Every structure is written in C-alpha cells, then in structure tokens.
Short mmCIF file of C-alpha atoms in Angstrom, two decimals:
data_model
loop_
_atom_site.label_atom_id
_atom_site.label_comp_id
_atom_site.label_asym_id
_atom_site.label_seq_id
_atom_site.Cartn_x
_atom_site.Cartn_y
_atom_site.Cartn_z
CA MET A 1 -17.40 -14.12 -12.68
CA THR A 2 -14.49 -11.25 -14.00
CA MET A 3 -11.04 -11.21 -11.83
CA PHE A 4 -11.63 -7.53 -10.97
CA GLU A 5 -15.52 -8.60 -10.33
CA SER A 6 -13.83 -11.10 -8.23
CA ILE A 7 -11.80 -8.74 -6.07
CA ARG A 8 -14.32 -5.93 -5.83
CA ARG A 9 -16.56 -7.82 -4.19
CA LYS A 10 -14.35 -9.58 -1.88
CA LEU A 11 -13.57 -5.92 -1.00
CA ALA A 12 -17.08 -5.20 -0.60
CA GLY A 13 -17.60 -8.56 1.78
CA ASP A 14 -14.26 -7.16 3.47
CA VAL A 15 -15.85 -3.72 4.21
CA ARG A 16 -18.91 -5.39 5.44
CA THR A 17 -17.48 -8.13 7.49
CA ALA A 18 -15.35 -4.80 9.22
CA ILE A 19 -18.89 -3.14 9.95
CA ASP A 20 -20.46 -6.26 11.31
CA LYS A 21 -17.52 -7.31 13.41
CA PRO A 22 -17.56 -5.46 16.40
CA ALA A 23 -21.69 -6.80 16.73
CA GLU A 24 -20.91 -9.96 16.58
CA PHE A 25 -18.41 -10.08 19.11
CA ARG A 26 -21.12 -8.18 21.41
CA ALA A 27 -23.03 -10.83 20.86
CA ASP A 28 -20.65 -13.32 21.02
CA VAL A 29 -19.61 -12.27 24.76
CA GLU A 30 -23.46 -11.74 25.11
CA TYR A 31 -23.95 -15.23 24.20
CA THR A 32 -21.00 -16.77 26.61
CA ILE A 33 -22.00 -15.06 29.75
CA GLN A 34 -25.61 -16.08 29.46
CA GLY A 35 -24.63 -19.94 28.42
CA VAL A 36 -22.62 -19.36 31.79
CA ARG A 37 -24.76 -18.39 33.98
CA ARG A 38 -27.03 -21.26 32.79
CA GLY A 39 -24.60 -23.61 33.00
CA THR A 40 -24.76 -24.57 29.45
CA ILE A 41 -20.41 -23.12 29.14
CA SER A 42 -18.10 -24.45 31.68
CA PRO A 43 -16.13 -21.99 33.04
CA ARG A 44 -12.89 -23.27 32.61
CA ASP A 45 -14.16 -23.22 28.31
CA VAL A 46 -13.81 -19.71 29.15
CA LEU A 47 -11.26 -18.63 31.40
CA ILE A 48 -8.43 -20.77 29.18
CA PRO A 49 -9.27 -18.86 25.36
CA ALA A 50 -9.13 -15.56 27.12
CA VAL A 51 -6.63 -16.13 29.28
CA SER A 52 -4.63 -16.64 25.70
CA THR A 53 -6.72 -13.73 24.32
CA LEU A 54 -5.02 -11.52 27.30
CA ALA A 55 -1.60 -12.30 26.50
CA THR A 56 -1.72 -11.98 22.23
CA LEU A 57 -2.65 -8.44 23.41
CA ALA A 58 -0.30 -7.73 25.60
CA PHE A 59 2.42 -9.56 23.16
CA VAL A 60 0.64 -7.18 20.22
CA PHE A 61 1.10 -4.37 22.51
CA VAL A 62 4.73 -5.28 23.09
CA LEU A 63 5.64 -4.99 19.50
CA LEU A 64 3.38 -2.12 18.85
CA LEU A 65 5.28 -0.49 21.25
CA PRO A 66 7.51 1.81 19.35
CA ILE A 67 4.59 3.10 16.69
CA TYR A 68 2.13 3.95 19.84
CA TRP A 69 5.23 6.49 21.27
CA VAL A 70 5.50 7.55 17.75
CA LEU A 71 2.20 8.23 18.27
CA MET A 72 2.08 9.87 21.32
CA ILE A 73 4.85 12.02 20.10
CA ALA A 74 2.68 13.05 17.51
CA LEU A 75 -0.25 14.17 19.51
CA GLN A 76 2.17 16.51 21.68
CA GLY A 77 2.56 18.55 18.82
CA GLU A 78 5.29 21.31 18.24
CA GLY A 79 6.78 21.23 21.86
CA ALA A 80 7.28 17.23 21.70
CA THR A 81 11.22 16.38 21.08
CA LEU A 82 13.24 12.55 21.89
CA TYR A 83 16.16 14.68 23.52
CA SER A 84 13.85 14.49 27.08
CA THR A 85 11.90 12.08 29.35
CA ASP A 86 8.52 14.57 28.89
CA SER A 87 7.35 13.20 25.46
CA ALA A 88 7.50 9.49 26.88
CA GLY A 89 5.26 8.80 29.01
CA LEU A 90 2.53 6.35 27.71
CA ILE A 91 -0.31 8.86 28.21
CA PRO A 92 1.19 12.34 28.04
CA GLU A 93 -0.32 15.08 29.98
CA GLN A 94 -0.74 17.53 26.97
CA PHE A 95 -2.45 16.41 23.60
CA SER A 96 -2.61 18.49 20.69
CA LEU A 97 -3.67 17.38 16.55
CA ASP A 98 -2.00 20.52 15.16
CA ALA A 99 1.11 18.41 13.56
CA PHE A 100 -1.80 16.79 11.65
CA VAL A 101 -3.37 18.86 10.67
CA TRP A 102 -0.69 20.80 9.44
CA VAL A 103 0.39 17.61 7.81
CA VAL A 104 -2.90 17.27 6.21
CA GLY A 105 -3.38 20.31 5.18
CA ASP A 106 -6.33 21.95 3.68
CA LEU A 107 -9.10 19.64 2.96
CA TYR A 108 -11.19 20.15 0.27
CA ILE A 109 -13.64 19.88 -2.83
CA PRO A 110 -12.38 22.49 -5.36
CA GLY A 111 -15.29 24.65 -7.08
CA ALA A 112 -16.25 24.04 -10.84
CA ILE A 113 -18.45 26.08 -13.76
CA PHE A 114 -19.56 23.21 -16.23
CA ARG A 115 -20.66 24.82 -19.89
CA ILE A 116 -23.29 23.04 -22.30
CA ALA A 117 -24.26 24.10 -24.95
CA VAL A 118 -27.66 22.85 -26.92
CA PRO A 119 -26.53 22.32 -30.81
CA PHE A 120 -27.57 24.05 -33.42
CA THR A 121 -28.92 26.76 -31.16
CA ASP A 122 -27.76 29.82 -28.84
CA ILE A 123 -28.15 28.49 -25.52
CA VAL A 124 -25.96 28.22 -22.96
CA TYR A 125 -26.58 25.96 -19.37
CA TYR A 126 -23.73 26.53 -16.86
CA PHE A 127 -24.07 24.13 -13.70
CA GLU A 128 -21.18 25.30 -10.94
CA TRP A 129 -20.26 22.88 -8.42
CA PRO A 130 -19.31 24.71 -4.86
CA ARG A 131 -16.52 24.50 -3.37
CA ILE A 132 -16.31 22.03 -0.62
CA VAL A 133 -14.26 22.42 2.69
CA PHE A 134 -13.54 19.77 4.88
CA LEU A 135 -10.74 21.06 6.60
CA ASP A 136 -9.92 24.65 6.99
CA ALA A 137 -5.97 23.94 8.12
CA SER A 138 -5.32 27.99 8.63
CA ASN A 139 -8.35 27.92 11.38
CA TYR A 140 -5.55 25.79 13.76
CA VAL A 141 -1.50 26.15 11.83
CA ASP A 142 0.34 29.05 10.50
CA SER A 143 1.23 26.77 7.87
CA THR A 144 1.37 23.29 6.15
CA SER A 145 3.20 20.84 5.19
CA ASP A 146 4.19 19.64 1.17
CA PHE A 147 2.16 16.38 1.93
CA PRO A 148 -0.20 16.44 -0.42
CA ARG A 149 2.54 17.09 -3.38
CA TYR A 150 4.30 14.65 -1.74
CA PHE A 151 1.99 12.50 -2.05
CA TRP A 152 0.89 12.75 -5.31
CA ASN A 153 4.58 12.43 -6.36
CA SER A 154 4.43 9.28 -4.65
CA LEU A 155 1.65 7.86 -5.97
CA PHE A 156 1.93 8.22 -9.32
CA ILE A 157 5.63 6.77 -9.57
CA GLY A 158 3.78 3.78 -6.86
CA VAL A 159 1.17 3.06 -9.72
CA ALA A 160 3.54 3.22 -12.08
CA THR A 161 5.93 0.98 -11.12
CA VAL A 162 2.80 -1.78 -10.39
CA VAL A 163 1.53 -1.22 -14.20
CA ILE A 164 5.25 -1.18 -15.77
CA ALA A 165 5.98 -4.11 -13.33
CA MET A 166 3.11 -5.92 -13.47
CA SER A 167 2.54 -6.05 -17.13
CA LEU A 168 5.79 -7.42 -17.39
CA ILE A 169 5.76 -10.01 -14.47
CA VAL A 170 2.75 -11.93 -15.66
CA PRO A 171 2.91 -13.02 -19.43
CA ALA A 172 7.02 -13.96 -18.19
CA ALA A 173 5.53 -15.60 -15.08
CA TYR A 174 3.18 -17.68 -17.27
CA ALA A 175 5.52 -18.82 -19.82
CA PHE A 176 8.27 -19.47 -16.78
CA SER A 177 5.33 -21.55 -15.28
CA ARG A 178 3.77 -22.88 -18.47
CA ARG A 179 5.67 -23.29 -21.58
CA GLU A 180 8.69 -25.37 -22.36
CA PHE A 181 11.37 -23.93 -24.77
CA ALA A 182 14.55 -23.94 -24.64
CA GLY A 183 17.22 -22.53 -21.88
CA ARG A 184 13.92 -22.05 -19.85
CA MET A 185 15.29 -22.62 -16.97
CA LYS A 186 18.99 -21.41 -17.28
CA LEU A 187 17.24 -18.41 -18.56
CA LEU A 188 15.37 -17.81 -15.57
CA TYR A 189 18.30 -18.94 -12.98
CA GLY A 190 20.70 -16.01 -15.04
CA TYR A 191 17.38 -13.80 -14.40
CA ILE A 192 17.70 -13.75 -10.72
CA LEU A 193 21.63 -14.07 -10.56
CA PHE A 194 22.28 -11.21 -12.83
CA THR A 195 19.92 -8.39 -11.00
CA GLN A 196 21.32 -9.62 -7.35
CA ILE A 197 25.04 -9.52 -8.44
CA GLY A 198 23.40 -5.28 -9.85
CA GLY A 199 22.38 -5.11 -6.42
CA GLY A 200 25.06 -5.99 -4.03
CA LEU A 201 26.92 -3.99 -6.39
CA GLY A 202 25.55 -0.95 -3.95
CA ILE A 203 27.11 2.47 -4.00
CA ALA A 204 28.92 2.02 -7.58
CA ALA A 205 25.89 0.96 -8.70
CA LEU A 206 24.94 4.35 -7.44
CA ILE A 207 27.02 6.03 -9.09
CA ALA A 208 26.70 4.60 -12.59
CA LEU A 209 22.84 5.00 -12.10
CA TYR A 210 23.57 8.54 -11.44
CA THR A 211 25.92 9.06 -14.50
CA ILE A 212 23.77 7.81 -16.89
CA PHE A 213 20.58 9.45 -15.67
CA SER A 214 22.79 12.61 -16.05
CA SER A 215 24.54 11.86 -19.14
CA THR A 216 21.08 11.49 -20.65
CA GLY A 217 18.93 13.96 -18.94
CA LEU A 218 16.18 11.71 -17.54
CA THR A 219 17.44 12.97 -14.36
CA ASN A 220 13.99 14.53 -11.44
CA ASN A 221 12.01 12.75 -14.24
CA LYS A 222 8.89 10.51 -12.09
CA LEU A 223 7.94 8.11 -14.98
CA VAL A 224 12.03 7.20 -15.87
CA LEU A 225 12.14 6.29 -12.13
CA ALA A 226 8.84 4.60 -11.99
CA VAL A 227 10.45 2.92 -14.99
CA TYR A 228 13.92 1.62 -12.64
CA TYR A 229 12.02 0.58 -9.74
CA ALA A 230 9.64 -2.08 -12.21
CA ALA A 231 12.86 -3.44 -13.42
CA MET A 232 14.51 -3.75 -9.81
CA ALA A 233 10.78 -4.93 -9.19
CA VAL A 234 10.42 -7.64 -12.22
CA PRO A 235 13.30 -10.49 -11.69
CA PHE A 236 12.37 -11.40 -8.04
CA ASN A 237 8.75 -11.18 -8.45
CA THR A 238 8.18 -12.87 -11.55
CA TRP A 239 10.26 -15.73 -9.91
CA LEU A 240 7.96 -15.42 -6.90
CA LEU A 241 4.65 -15.31 -9.00
CA LYS A 242 5.52 -18.16 -10.60
CA THR A 243 6.27 -20.78 -8.48
CA TYR A 244 2.95 -19.72 -6.94
CA MET A 245 1.10 -20.57 -10.30
CA ASP A 246 3.19 -24.00 -10.95
CA SER A 247 1.34 -24.45 -7.83
CA ILE A 248 -2.11 -24.88 -9.95
CA PRO A 249 -3.22 -27.74 -11.51
CA VAL A 250 -2.17 -28.35 -15.27
CA SER A 251 -5.73 -30.46 -14.98
CA TYR A 252 -7.51 -26.60 -14.94
CA GLU A 253 -6.33 -25.63 -18.45
CA GLU A 254 -7.04 -28.70 -20.00
CA ALA A 255 -10.57 -29.30 -18.73
CA ALA A 256 -10.83 -25.46 -20.84
CA ILE A 257 -8.84 -25.94 -24.39
CA MET A 258 -11.37 -29.64 -24.22
CA ASP A 259 -14.10 -27.40 -24.07
CA GLY A 260 -12.86 -24.62 -26.65
CA ALA A 261 -11.13 -22.49 -25.09
CA SER A 262 -8.41 -20.18 -26.22
CA PRO A 263 -5.20 -19.88 -25.16
CA PHE A 264 -5.72 -16.31 -23.96
CA ARG A 265 -8.91 -17.28 -22.25
CA VAL A 266 -7.22 -20.13 -20.03
CA ALA A 267 -4.52 -16.94 -19.10
CA TRP A 268 -7.34 -14.78 -18.20
CA GLU A 269 -10.04 -17.10 -17.04
CA ILE A 270 -8.75 -19.77 -15.28
CA VAL A 271 -4.93 -19.11 -14.49
CA LEU A 272 -5.18 -15.62 -13.01
CA PRO A 273 -7.90 -15.60 -11.02
CA LEU A 274 -5.98 -18.94 -9.74
CA ALA A 275 -3.49 -17.07 -8.80
CA LYS A 276 -4.47 -14.21 -6.38
CA PRO A 277 -2.86 -14.67 -3.61
CA GLY A 278 0.44 -14.35 -5.19
CA LEU A 279 -0.91 -11.28 -7.83
CA ALA A 280 -1.80 -9.89 -4.85
CA THR A 281 1.50 -10.51 -2.99
CA ILE A 282 3.55 -9.60 -5.05
CA PHE A 283 1.62 -6.44 -5.85
CA ILE A 284 2.29 -4.98 -2.58
CA PHE A 285 6.06 -5.84 -3.29
CA ILE A 286 6.36 -4.20 -5.94
CA PHE A 287 3.98 -0.89 -4.84
CA LEU A 288 6.12 -0.61 -1.61
CA THR A 289 9.41 -0.45 -3.81
CA GLY A 290 8.23 2.70 -5.33
CA TRP A 291 6.00 3.87 -2.36
CA MET A 292 9.19 3.08 0.23
CA GLU A 293 12.46 3.66 -1.84
CA PHE A 294 14.76 6.71 -0.48
CA ILE A 295 18.28 6.71 -1.41
CA VAL A 296 17.77 6.64 -6.12
CA ALA A 297 14.79 9.14 -5.45
CA GLN A 298 16.73 11.79 -3.14
CA LEU A 299 19.53 11.54 -5.76
CA VAL A 300 17.83 12.09 -9.08
CA LEU A 301 14.59 13.77 -8.06
CA ARG A 302 14.32 17.71 -7.27
CA PRO A 303 11.88 19.45 -4.56
CA GLU A 304 9.60 19.75 -6.84
CA ASN A 305 9.46 15.75 -7.29
CA TYR A 306 10.34 15.24 -3.46
CA THR A 307 8.13 11.82 -2.60
CA LEU A 308 7.01 10.84 0.67
CA PRO A 309 10.30 9.20 2.29
CA VAL A 310 12.46 12.05 0.80
CA GLY A 311 9.84 14.79 2.13
CA LEU A 312 9.97 13.23 5.22
CA PHE A 313 13.80 13.53 5.27
CA SER A 314 13.44 17.17 4.14
CA LEU A 315 12.14 17.99 8.00
CA VAL A 316 15.54 16.97 9.26
CA ASP A 317 17.42 20.69 9.59
CA THR A 318 20.82 20.92 10.21
CA TYR A 319 19.88 21.77 14.42
CA THR A 320 16.69 20.82 15.02
CA VAL A 321 14.29 17.85 14.29
CA PRO A 322 10.66 18.99 15.02
CA TRP A 323 9.81 15.15 16.75
CA GLY A 324 6.17 16.08 16.49
CA ARG A 325 5.05 17.23 12.99
CA PHE A 326 8.31 14.38 11.92
CA SER A 327 5.93 11.47 13.51
CA ALA A 328 3.03 13.12 12.34
CA PHE A 329 4.36 13.39 8.83
CA ALA A 330 5.95 8.89 9.50
CA LEU A 331 2.42 7.76 10.95
CA VAL A 332 0.28 9.38 7.83
CA TYR A 333 2.49 8.41 5.11
CA ALA A 334 2.62 4.53 6.63
CA SER A 335 -1.19 4.74 6.90
CA PRO A 336 -2.09 4.21 3.52
CA ILE A 337 0.22 0.63 3.17
CA VAL A 338 -1.49 -0.38 6.84
CA PHE A 339 -4.94 0.24 4.60
CA VAL A 340 -3.84 -1.92 1.87
CA TYR A 341 -2.16 -4.56 4.08
CA MET A 342 -5.14 -5.08 6.22
CA PHE A 343 -7.79 -5.86 3.21
CA ALA A 344 -4.85 -7.98 1.43
CA GLN A 345 -4.06 -9.71 3.83
CA ARG A 346 -5.47 -13.49 3.19
CA TYR A 347 -4.40 -13.17 0.00
CA ILE A 348 -0.49 -12.33 0.82
CA GLU A 349 -0.66 -14.62 3.46
CA SER A 350 -1.81 -17.60 0.82
CA GLY A 351 0.81 -16.36 -1.98
CA LEU A 352 3.36 -16.56 0.62
CA SER A 353 2.74 -20.01 1.62
CA PHE A 354 2.46 -20.91 -2.09
CA GLY A 355 -0.19 -23.77 -0.62
CA GLY A 356 -2.16 -25.99 -2.97
CA VAL A 357 -5.21 -25.51 -4.97
CA SER A 358 -8.69 -27.13 -3.81
CA GLY A 359 -10.86 -28.72 -6.14
#
C-alpha cells in the first residue's frame, strides 16, 4: 500500500467516524441511562465524568469566546460595530447572513459545450453542460466581495509553496538523518543560524527584499512570492522532519535492503510512510506560511494578485470599517485551515511529540 493510498484510507475513515460519531454518542448515553436504572452502573461513576466534561466545555467556551463574538458581529450584517455595546451581546436580537453572502458571492458551476468529431466522417456530436447555480448572491446583496479571486491567489501561492518546499525538505531531511558526509552537523546548524539571523533583520530585510524584487522586475509575481515563502520555510521544517526521521529505527531500512529493496524504495516505501506525522506537521506549517503571510504580500503584490490577508486588510477604510463584512470575511478566510487541522490533528500531535515508532 502506497503512502497516498494510506492517507486516502485514513481520510475516508475520518469522514466515516465523523458521520457515525453522533449515533455512537447517543447509543452510549442510552446505555449509561439504562445501566443506572438497572443498577449495574453507579451514579457516582457517571457524575464525575459528566462534571469533568461540563467543566472542559466551559473552559473551551471561554477560549472560543472571541471567535464567537466575531461570529455574532458577522451575523448582524452591516449594522454591526465594535464601538457600541449593542453588538456585544451573546445572543443579538437581529441576525442576517448578508455579510456571508457578500463574502462568498455567486456559487455556481459554469455551463459548457463539448464538441466531439468522429474521425474520417462528417459526424459531430455536441454535448451541453448546463450552468448549475447553488447561490445567486444578487437576490440578497447589491454587490459581492473579491473573496473568490483572493482565495484562488492564496490557494495558488499556498500549494506552490508546499510543492517547492516539500521537494527540498524531504530529501534534505532524509540525507541529514540517514547519510554521513563531511560537515553534516555544521552545515545543519549553519543552515538554521543563517536563516534566523536573516529573519531577525526585520525591516532592513524587507527593504532589501523589495529592492531585489523591483530591480529584477519580479514584483507582483505569485510564483516568485511562493519561492520566497518556500525558502523561508525550508530550514526550520528540514530540522523538524530530520528530528522526526531520527526516531524511525534504522533496522527497518536494513531489513528492506536485505530483501533486495533499492535505496529509492527504502525511502519511498519504508521511511516516508513511517514519517507521516512529521510530514503532516510540516505540511501544515508550510501551507500556513503561504496562506497567512501579510507583510511581504502587501509589499510586492498589486490588487489583481492580492491574497486573502491583503484582501481582508483592504476592507479597512480611512474613516470606517464594515465590521460585519470584515468579521464574515475573516471567518470564511480561516475556515479552510480549521478543516485541514481537524483532519490532520492526529498526525500533527504525533509529529510535534517526536514519539518513538512501535514495532
């Protein structure tokens, strides 16, 4: 089973678990209630976990209160403001989804006509795919945001950053972890130290970066920006993945080599599948680098190539801020990261803990 097939099966299993979880929770509650009524389960054994669960939920609610407040402001539409206590209630009096509709805009699959000509004949078949509309925003708001364009720009930069960075990080981490060569550790420490010093230069580095981009005509280029993000992500994430690969027993590779596996098969079918938690962790870190970075993107991109954080900032006017739309934009902008983290959570926790590998 390949690594991608394993990840696909894990994701399919997570989806099935998420769908079946409410039914399982309901069955557990009914089983517990019936056990208490029959006397086979002590009320004390139920009360202590119930109180602990309620306390945990209360703690989580306090942590999520700022996000809940942002959601409430977004649901109040254009009339919401941060400068009045009328918008600060836990349950506001008026709800409206107009701000979210303004952010998302029209949702539809465009129509198309396919033409297929039969070779050596004059027969031509035409197939028409109708335009399928899921949401017509014009029925609810007068105008829509540029969120779809910002989204595709951010997605392009995020995916390009991941592809470029991973293509460098994975072989580099494997080499640092498994191969011996002169100056290996000095090169690794210098690798980290050089980039940290460069990052600490702050505004001076930004000025130099903008000067380089301007002098070479590379401003307003999304691919060049992705290369810059990948360069910033490579050192730290190489160190992170190398540390995780160190925890994978070498005996697995030795056994595969004894069975006649080539070095490429050893790395692809032995090391990388066992390094999935580390790979998932650095995947999230790298994607977030391209998805959330604001300062450099604001510096080098023009409006047609704005990313989501720059597009969010562009909503702030000199004298006014549309807080309802601003909040809705921020929530929709953050939602993909939440879903990705939820599916990759198990790998991220393992990757950050640098735990050992069970046999």
